[in-house]
Amino acid sequence: MVIKTRNWALPAAVLAPALLATGCVSTPGAPAAEPTVAPSPAPSVARARVCAKPPAGPAKAPAGAVTVDPSVVGDLAAKTRSNPANTTFWLRPGKHRLERDRYSQVIPKKGNRYLGAPGAVLDGGKVNQYAFGGTARDVTLRYLTVQGFVAPQNEGVVNHDSADGWVIEHTTIQHNSGAGLMAGARQRVRASCLRGNGQYGMNAYKAGGPLRGLVVEGNEIVANNTDDWERRKPGCGCTGGVKFWAVNGADVRGNWVHDNRGSGLWADTNNNDFRIEDNVLEANDGAALIYETSYNAVIRKNTIRRNNWVEGRRYADRDDSFPVGTVYLSESGGEPRIRARTDRIEIYRNVLENNWNGITLWENADRFCNSPANTSSGDCTLLVRRPGRCARPAIATAPLYADCRWKTQRVDIHGNRFVLDKSVVDCTVKCDRMAVLANYGTYPDWSPYHGERVAEAITREQRNRWHDNVYVGPWKFVAHDPSRTLDSGQWQGTPYQQDAGSTFDPRTGG
């Protein structure tokens, strides 16, 4: 798998839900806004608090099921081989083992169902790389714990080969290397615990694609990236709770994504048509959500709190002026020409409380199709079918000038509540910013995007808009480039004219 990373480079130039009260003071002269009612985080957390007390599976084998004996090493794989498709397997209580070969694994047949009895565990013993692989469709796992497998970097333990139509419900996938789970088209991951895996809880990647119709609902996704891959391979962009690659159509709802090393949710490279709603994203070391070089999404009714403290402080400690965001949109926007349930990125009715910074909209002027600075190596935008066309001299003319570049455009941020108490975050500077900006284009020498062209476009020309939000605390705003830090009056005034109808209360509190 090609590693695709975000490019931050610039030129030299505790878990109790709390619903905060609304009462804010408008900036003098600003239009009054109707108070934004914060969605309560309690239902999502309660719905997704599954790791501590996972529901028990059937205590007896269902009628017609094949019983799997934990005392027989390799019994699950052997009985899978010897039974036809559409068989139900019931794993007795106890620790089930595969043969002691790193490539030993279960290869399901189409429509197989694997049910765990109370206490049924499939354990890789730090020997086996994969638990369930192969290309069979419509496989179901329920009430099973899968642990102790040692998948390599970027590979996964369950559904290793990204087969389509799998259903993973009431399943605990924990303490494995690599990704606990891969994804195929039409995969459903519900009410499961993805905990303490070495790289990702889930890596939604399918070689050759397409990966469509993914549902991730009601899961607890916690403490993943235990192997700290960003430190082992700086800049790899290969960590977090869940990583999505080129997924077309995803519903990510009602999950509790917390305490992951790195980002919580990260959609990277040509994703489209996401709905990210009713989640609680909290206490992740990096951003709660990254949406990168991707298109068309609705991000709504999420509770986002205490994220980005580790990564944000790291930037501040090295005096890096980049406003690293808790919700970070990098070269991502709405595109009506790409079919989806929306033609923009709409971020609304979210509560962001005591994170390191708020929402950052960013474009790297040097990152576009065929540029050496494109860290999504080998990928092009979804608007250009022949990447080789993105070269001089044609790239400097319509339509390629617009279509060869991923653009942060048509982003609508409204009806959100942003709360910051610096004493809670334990910071004095660089943790209090919203931003819309780009770098000064310099590279490569044939790029048509040199200078401030992209910075001007993302700030004033691409229909990126904040409005009707509520701010509590000492918020600042960055526009155009990292050197332009504004107060709320400047942010609302000419030429930026952002946050019409919003209210601002600089006092600390809720």
Coordinates of C-alpha atoms in Angstrom, one line a residue, residues 24-398:
C24 CA -23.2 34.7 24.9
V25 CA -22.5 38.3 24.2
S26 CA -22.6 39.6 20.7
T27 CA -19.7 41.7 19.3
P28 CA -20.8 45.3 19.1
G29 CA -22.4 46.0 15.8
A30 CA -22.7 42.3 14.8
P31 CA -26.2 40.9 14.1
A32 CA -27.7 38.9 16.9
A33 CA -27.7 35.2 16.4
E34 CA -30.2 32.7 17.7
P35 CA -28.6 30.7 20.4
T36 CA -27.2 27.4 19.3
V37 CA -28.5 24.4 21.2
A38 CA -25.7 22.0 21.8
P39 CA -26.5 18.3 21.2
S40 CA -26.1 16.2 24.3
P41 CA -23.2 13.8 24.0
A42 CA -24.8 11.4 26.5
P43 CA -26.7 9.1 24.1
S44 CA -23.8 8.5 21.8
V45 CA -21.4 7.7 24.6
A46 CA -24.0 5.4 26.2
R47 CA -24.7 3.7 22.9
A48 CA -21.0 3.1 22.2
R49 CA -19.6 2.3 25.6
V50 CA -19.1 -1.3 24.6
C51 CA -15.5 -2.2 25.5
A52 CA -16.0 -2.5 29.3
K53 CA -19.1 -4.7 29.1
P54 CA -19.6 -6.3 25.6
P55 CA -22.9 -8.1 25.2
A56 CA -22.7 -11.9 25.6
G57 CA -23.2 -14.2 22.7
P58 CA -25.4 -17.3 22.6
A59 CA -24.7 -19.7 25.5
K60 CA -25.8 -22.7 23.4
A61 CA -25.2 -23.5 19.8
P62 CA -28.0 -22.3 17.5
A63 CA -29.9 -25.0 15.6
G64 CA -27.8 -26.3 12.7
A65 CA -24.6 -24.6 13.8
V66 CA -21.2 -26.3 13.7
T67 CA -19.5 -26.3 17.2
V68 CA -15.9 -25.3 17.4
D69 CA -13.7 -26.8 20.2
P70 CA -11.1 -24.5 21.8
S71 CA -9.1 -27.5 23.0
V72 CA -8.4 -28.5 19.4
V73 CA -5.7 -26.3 17.8
G74 CA -6.8 -25.2 14.4
D75 CA -10.4 -26.5 14.8
L76 CA -12.0 -23.3 13.5
A77 CA -10.0 -23.2 10.3
A78 CA -10.3 -26.9 9.7
K79 CA -14.1 -26.9 10.1
T80 CA -14.4 -23.9 7.9
R81 CA -12.6 -25.8 5.2
S82 CA -14.7 -28.9 5.5
N83 CA -18.1 -27.3 5.6
P84 CA -20.0 -25.6 2.8
A85 CA -20.8 -21.9 2.3
N86 CA -23.5 -20.3 4.4
T87 CA -22.6 -22.4 7.5
T88 CA -23.0 -21.0 11.0
F89 CA -20.1 -21.8 13.4
W90 CA -20.5 -21.5 17.2
L91 CA -17.3 -21.1 19.1
R92 CA -17.4 -22.6 22.6
P93 CA -16.2 -20.6 25.6
G94 CA -12.4 -20.5 25.9
K95 CA -9.3 -19.5 23.9
H96 CA -9.2 -20.8 20.3
R97 CA -5.9 -21.1 18.5
L98 CA -4.8 -21.5 14.9
E99 CA -1.9 -23.6 13.8
R100 CA 1.4 -22.1 14.8
D101 CA 2.4 -20.7 11.5
R102 CA 2.3 -17.0 10.8
Y103 CA 0.1 -17.4 7.7
S104 CA -2.4 -19.8 9.3
Q105 CA -5.8 -18.1 9.2
V106 CA -9.5 -18.8 8.8
I107 CA -10.6 -18.5 5.1
P108 CA -14.4 -18.2 5.3
K109 CA -16.8 -19.2 2.5
K110 CA -19.6 -17.0 1.2
G111 CA -22.2 -16.3 3.8
N112 CA -20.5 -18.0 6.7
R113 CA -21.4 -16.8 10.2
Y114 CA -19.2 -17.0 13.2
L115 CA -20.8 -16.6 16.6
G116 CA -18.9 -16.6 19.9
A117 CA -20.3 -18.0 23.1
P118 CA -19.7 -16.0 26.3
G119 CA -15.9 -16.0 26.8
A120 CA -15.0 -17.2 23.3
V121 CA -11.6 -15.7 22.2
L122 CA -9.7 -16.3 19.0
D123 CA -6.1 -15.6 20.0
G124 CA -3.2 -15.3 17.5
G125 CA -0.6 -15.9 20.3
K126 CA 1.7 -13.3 18.8
V127 CA 2.4 -15.8 16.0
N128 CA -0.4 -15.7 13.5
Q129 CA -0.6 -12.5 11.3
Y130 CA -4.2 -12.8 10.2
A131 CA -7.4 -14.1 11.8
F132 CA -9.9 -14.0 8.9
G133 CA -8.9 -13.5 5.3
G134 CA -9.9 -14.4 1.8
T135 CA -12.4 -12.9 -0.7
A136 CA -15.6 -14.6 0.3
R137 CA -18.6 -12.1 0.5
D138 CA -21.2 -11.6 3.1
V139 CA -19.4 -13.1 6.1
T140 CA -20.7 -12.3 9.6
L141 CA -18.8 -12.1 12.9
R142 CA -20.7 -11.6 16.1
Y143 CA -19.9 -11.9 19.9
L144 CA -16.3 -12.9 19.3
T145 CA -13.0 -11.5 20.7
V146 CA -10.1 -11.4 18.3
Q147 CA -6.7 -10.6 19.8
G148 CA -3.0 -11.2 19.8
F149 CA -2.4 -11.2 16.0
V150 CA 0.6 -9.6 14.5
A151 CA -0.4 -8.1 11.1
P152 CA 2.4 -6.1 9.3
Q153 CA 2.1 -2.3 9.0
N154 CA -0.9 -1.2 6.8
E155 CA -2.4 -4.7 6.9
G156 CA -5.3 -6.0 9.0
V157 CA -6.3 -8.9 11.1
V158 CA -10.0 -9.3 10.4
N159 CA -11.2 -9.3 6.8
H160 CA -7.5 -9.0 5.8
D161 CA -8.3 -9.1 2.1
S162 CA -11.1 -6.4 2.2
A163 CA -13.9 -8.8 1.0
D164 CA -17.3 -7.2 0.4
G165 CA -20.4 -7.3 2.4
W166 CA -19.0 -8.4 5.8
V167 CA -20.9 -7.7 9.0
I168 CA -19.0 -7.2 12.2
E169 CA -21.3 -6.8 15.3
H170 CA -20.8 -7.0 19.0
T171 CA -17.2 -8.1 18.4
T172 CA -14.0 -7.0 20.3
I173 CA -10.9 -6.7 18.1
Q174 CA -8.0 -5.7 20.4
H175 CA -4.3 -5.8 21.1
N176 CA -3.2 -6.8 17.6
S177 CA -0.5 -5.3 15.5
G178 CA -1.3 -3.4 12.3
A179 CA -5.0 -2.7 11.8
G180 CA -7.6 -4.6 13.8
L181 CA -9.9 -4.6 10.9
M182 CA -9.9 -3.9 7.1
A183 CA -13.0 -3.0 5.1
G184 CA -14.7 -4.0 1.9
A185 CA -17.6 -2.5 0.1
R186 CA -21.0 -2.6 1.9
Q187 CA -19.3 -3.5 5.1
R188 CA -21.2 -2.9 8.4
V189 CA -19.3 -2.5 11.6
R190 CA -21.7 -2.1 14.5
A191 CA -21.6 -2.0 18.3
S192 CA -18.0 -3.4 18.4
C193 CA -14.9 -2.6 20.4
L194 CA -11.8 -1.7 18.4
R195 CA -9.2 -1.3 21.1
G196 CA -5.5 -1.0 21.6
N197 CA -4.4 -2.1 18.1
G198 CA -0.9 -1.3 17.0
Q199 CA -1.7 0.9 14.0
Y200 CA -5.4 1.5 13.4
G201 CA -8.7 0.2 14.8
M202 CA -9.8 -0.1 11.2
N203 CA -8.1 0.6 7.9
A204 CA -10.8 1.2 5.3
Y205 CA -8.7 0.4 2.2
K206 CA -9.4 -1.9 -0.7
A207 CA -6.7 -2.5 -3.3
G208 CA -8.2 -1.7 -6.7
G209 CA -11.5 -0.6 -5.1
P210 CA -14.2 0.4 -5.2
L211 CA -15.0 0.6 -1.6
R212 CA -18.7 1.8 -1.4
G213 CA -21.4 1.9 1.1
L214 CA -19.5 1.6 4.4
V215 CA -21.3 1.9 7.7
V216 CA -19.5 2.4 11.0
E217 CA -22.1 2.7 13.8
G218 CA -22.2 2.6 17.5
N219 CA -18.6 1.4 18.1
E220 CA -16.0 2.3 20.7
I221 CA -12.7 3.0 19.0
V222 CA -10.1 3.6 21.7
A223 CA -6.4 3.6 22.3
N224 CA -5.2 2.6 18.9
N225 CA -1.8 3.2 17.4
T226 CA -0.1 1.7 20.4
D227 CA 3.0 1.2 18.2
D228 CA 3.2 5.0 17.6
W229 CA 3.9 4.8 13.9
E230 CA 4.3 8.5 13.4
R231 CA 7.4 8.4 15.6
R232 CA 8.7 5.2 14.0
K233 CA 8.2 6.6 10.5
P234 CA 7.9 10.4 10.8
G235 CA 5.4 11.8 8.2
C236 CA 4.0 8.4 7.3
G237 CA 0.4 9.6 7.9
C238 CA -0.4 6.1 8.9
T239 CA -2.0 6.3 12.3
G240 CA -5.2 6.8 14.2
G241 CA -8.5 5.3 15.3
V242 CA -9.9 4.8 11.7
K243 CA -8.3 5.6 8.4
F244 CA -10.4 5.8 5.2
W245 CA -8.9 5.6 1.7
A246 CA -10.9 6.3 -1.5
V247 CA -14.2 5.4 0.2
N248 CA -17.3 6.4 -1.9
G249 CA -20.2 6.7 0.5
A250 CA -19.8 6.2 4.3
D251 CA -22.0 6.7 7.3
V252 CA -20.0 7.1 10.5
R253 CA -22.5 7.7 13.3
G254 CA -23.0 7.2 17.0
N255 CA -19.4 6.1 17.7
W256 CA -17.2 6.9 20.7
V257 CA -13.7 7.6 19.3
H258 CA -11.4 8.5 22.1
D259 CA -7.8 8.3 23.5
N260 CA -6.3 7.2 20.2
R261 CA -2.6 8.1 19.7
G262 CA -2.8 10.3 16.6
S263 CA -6.1 11.4 15.0
G264 CA -9.5 9.9 15.8
L265 CA -11.0 9.7 12.3
W266 CA -9.0 10.4 9.1
A267 CA -10.3 10.3 5.6
D268 CA -7.3 10.6 3.2
T269 CA -7.3 10.8 -0.6
N270 CA -10.4 10.8 -2.8
N271 CA -13.0 9.9 -0.3
N272 CA -16.5 11.2 -1.2
D273 CA -20.0 11.4 0.3
F274 CA -19.4 11.0 4.0
R275 CA -21.9 11.6 6.8
I276 CA -20.2 11.9 10.1
E277 CA -22.8 12.5 12.7
D278 CA -23.8 12.0 16.4
N279 CA -20.3 10.8 17.4
V280 CA -18.3 11.7 20.5
L281 CA -14.7 12.4 19.5
E282 CA -12.6 13.1 22.6
A283 CA -9.1 13.0 24.0
N284 CA -7.4 11.9 20.8
D285 CA -3.7 13.0 20.7
G286 CA -4.1 14.6 17.3
A287 CA -7.1 16.0 15.4
A288 CA -10.5 14.6 16.1
L289 CA -11.2 14.5 12.4
I290 CA -9.1 15.0 9.3
Y291 CA -10.8 15.2 5.9
E292 CA -8.0 15.3 3.3
T293 CA -7.9 15.6 -0.5
S294 CA -11.6 14.4 -0.5
Y295 CA -15.0 15.6 -1.4
N296 CA -18.6 16.2 -0.3
A297 CA -19.4 15.5 3.4
V298 CA -21.9 16.3 6.1
I299 CA -20.3 16.7 9.6
R300 CA -23.1 17.3 12.1
K301 CA -24.3 16.9 15.7
N302 CA -20.9 15.6 17.0
T303 CA -19.5 16.3 20.4
I304 CA -15.7 17.1 20.0
R305 CA -13.7 17.7 23.2
R306 CA -10.2 17.7 24.6
N307 CA -8.6 16.6 21.3
N308 CA -5.3 17.6 19.7
W309 CA -3.6 18.5 23.0
V310 CA -0.5 16.4 22.3
E311 CA 0.0 17.3 18.7
G312 CA -1.0 20.9 19.2
R313 CA 1.4 21.4 22.1
R314 CA 4.2 19.8 20.0
Y315 CA 3.7 22.5 17.3
A316 CA 3.6 25.3 19.9
D317 CA 6.7 24.0 21.7
R318 CA 8.7 24.3 18.5
D319 CA 7.2 27.7 17.8
D320 CA 5.5 26.5 14.6
S321 CA 2.8 29.0 13.6
F322 CA 0.6 26.6 11.7
P323 CA -2.9 26.5 13.2
V324 CA -3.1 22.7 13.5
G325 CA -6.8 22.1 13.7
T326 CA -9.0 19.8 15.7
V327 CA -11.3 19.5 12.7
Y328 CA -8.8 19.8 9.8
L329 CA -9.9 20.0 6.2
S330 CA -6.9 19.7 3.9
E331 CA -7.5 20.3 0.2
S332 CA -11.1 19.0 0.6
G333 CA -14.4 20.6 -0.4
G334 CA -17.7 20.3 -2.1
E335 CA -17.8 19.4 -5.8
P336 CA -21.1 19.3 -7.6
R337 CA -19.7 17.3 -10.5
I338 CA -19.0 14.3 -8.2
R339 CA -22.2 12.5 -7.3
A340 CA -23.0 12.5 -3.6
R341 CA -25.8 13.2 -1.1
T342 CA -24.5 16.8 -0.9
D343 CA -22.5 19.0 -3.1
R344 CA -20.5 20.8 -0.3
I345 CA -18.9 20.1 3.0
E346 CA -21.4 21.2 5.7
I347 CA -20.2 21.4 9.3
Y348 CA -23.1 22.2 11.6
R349 CA -24.7 21.7 15.0
N350 CA -21.4 20.4 16.5
V351 CA -20.0 21.2 20.0
L352 CA -16.3 21.8 20.1
E353 CA -15.1 22.1 23.7
N354 CA -11.6 22.7 25.0
N355 CA -9.7 21.4 22.1
W356 CA -6.4 22.7 20.8
N357 CA -7.7 25.0 18.1
G358 CA -10.9 24.7 16.2
I359 CA -11.6 24.2 12.5
T360 CA -8.8 24.7 10.0
L361 CA -9.4 24.9 6.3
W362 CA -6.1 24.5 4.4
E363 CA -4.6 24.2 0.9
N364 CA -1.1 23.4 0.1
A365 CA -0.4 25.4 -3.1
D366 CA 2.3 23.0 -4.1
R367 CA 0.2 19.9 -3.9
F368 CA -1.7 18.9 -7.0
C369 CA -1.9 16.1 -9.5
N370 CA 1.6 15.2 -10.9
S371 CA 3.4 17.6 -8.5
P372 CA 6.4 16.1 -6.7
A373 CA 4.9 17.8 -3.6
N374 CA 1.8 15.6 -3.8
T375 CA 2.2 13.3 -0.9
S376 CA -0.7 11.2 -2.2
S377 CA 1.8 9.7 -4.5
G378 CA 0.3 8.5 -7.8
D379 CA -3.1 9.8 -7.1
C380 CA -5.0 12.5 -9.1
T381 CA -8.2 14.3 -8.4
L382 CA -11.5 12.6 -9.3
L383 CA -12.0 15.2 -12.0
V384 CA -9.0 14.2 -14.2
R385 CA -9.2 10.8 -15.8
R386 CA -5.7 11.0 -17.4
P387 CA -3.3 12.3 -14.8
G388 CA -0.6 12.8 -17.4
R389 CA -2.6 15.8 -18.7
C390 CA -1.8 17.7 -15.5
A391 CA 1.5 19.0 -17.0
R392 CA 2.7 22.1 -18.7
P393 CA 1.6 23.9 -20.7
A394 CA -2.0 22.5 -20.5
I395 CA -2.2 22.7 -16.7
A396 CA -2.1 26.5 -16.9
T397 CA -5.3 26.7 -18.9
A398 CA -9.0 25.7 -18.3

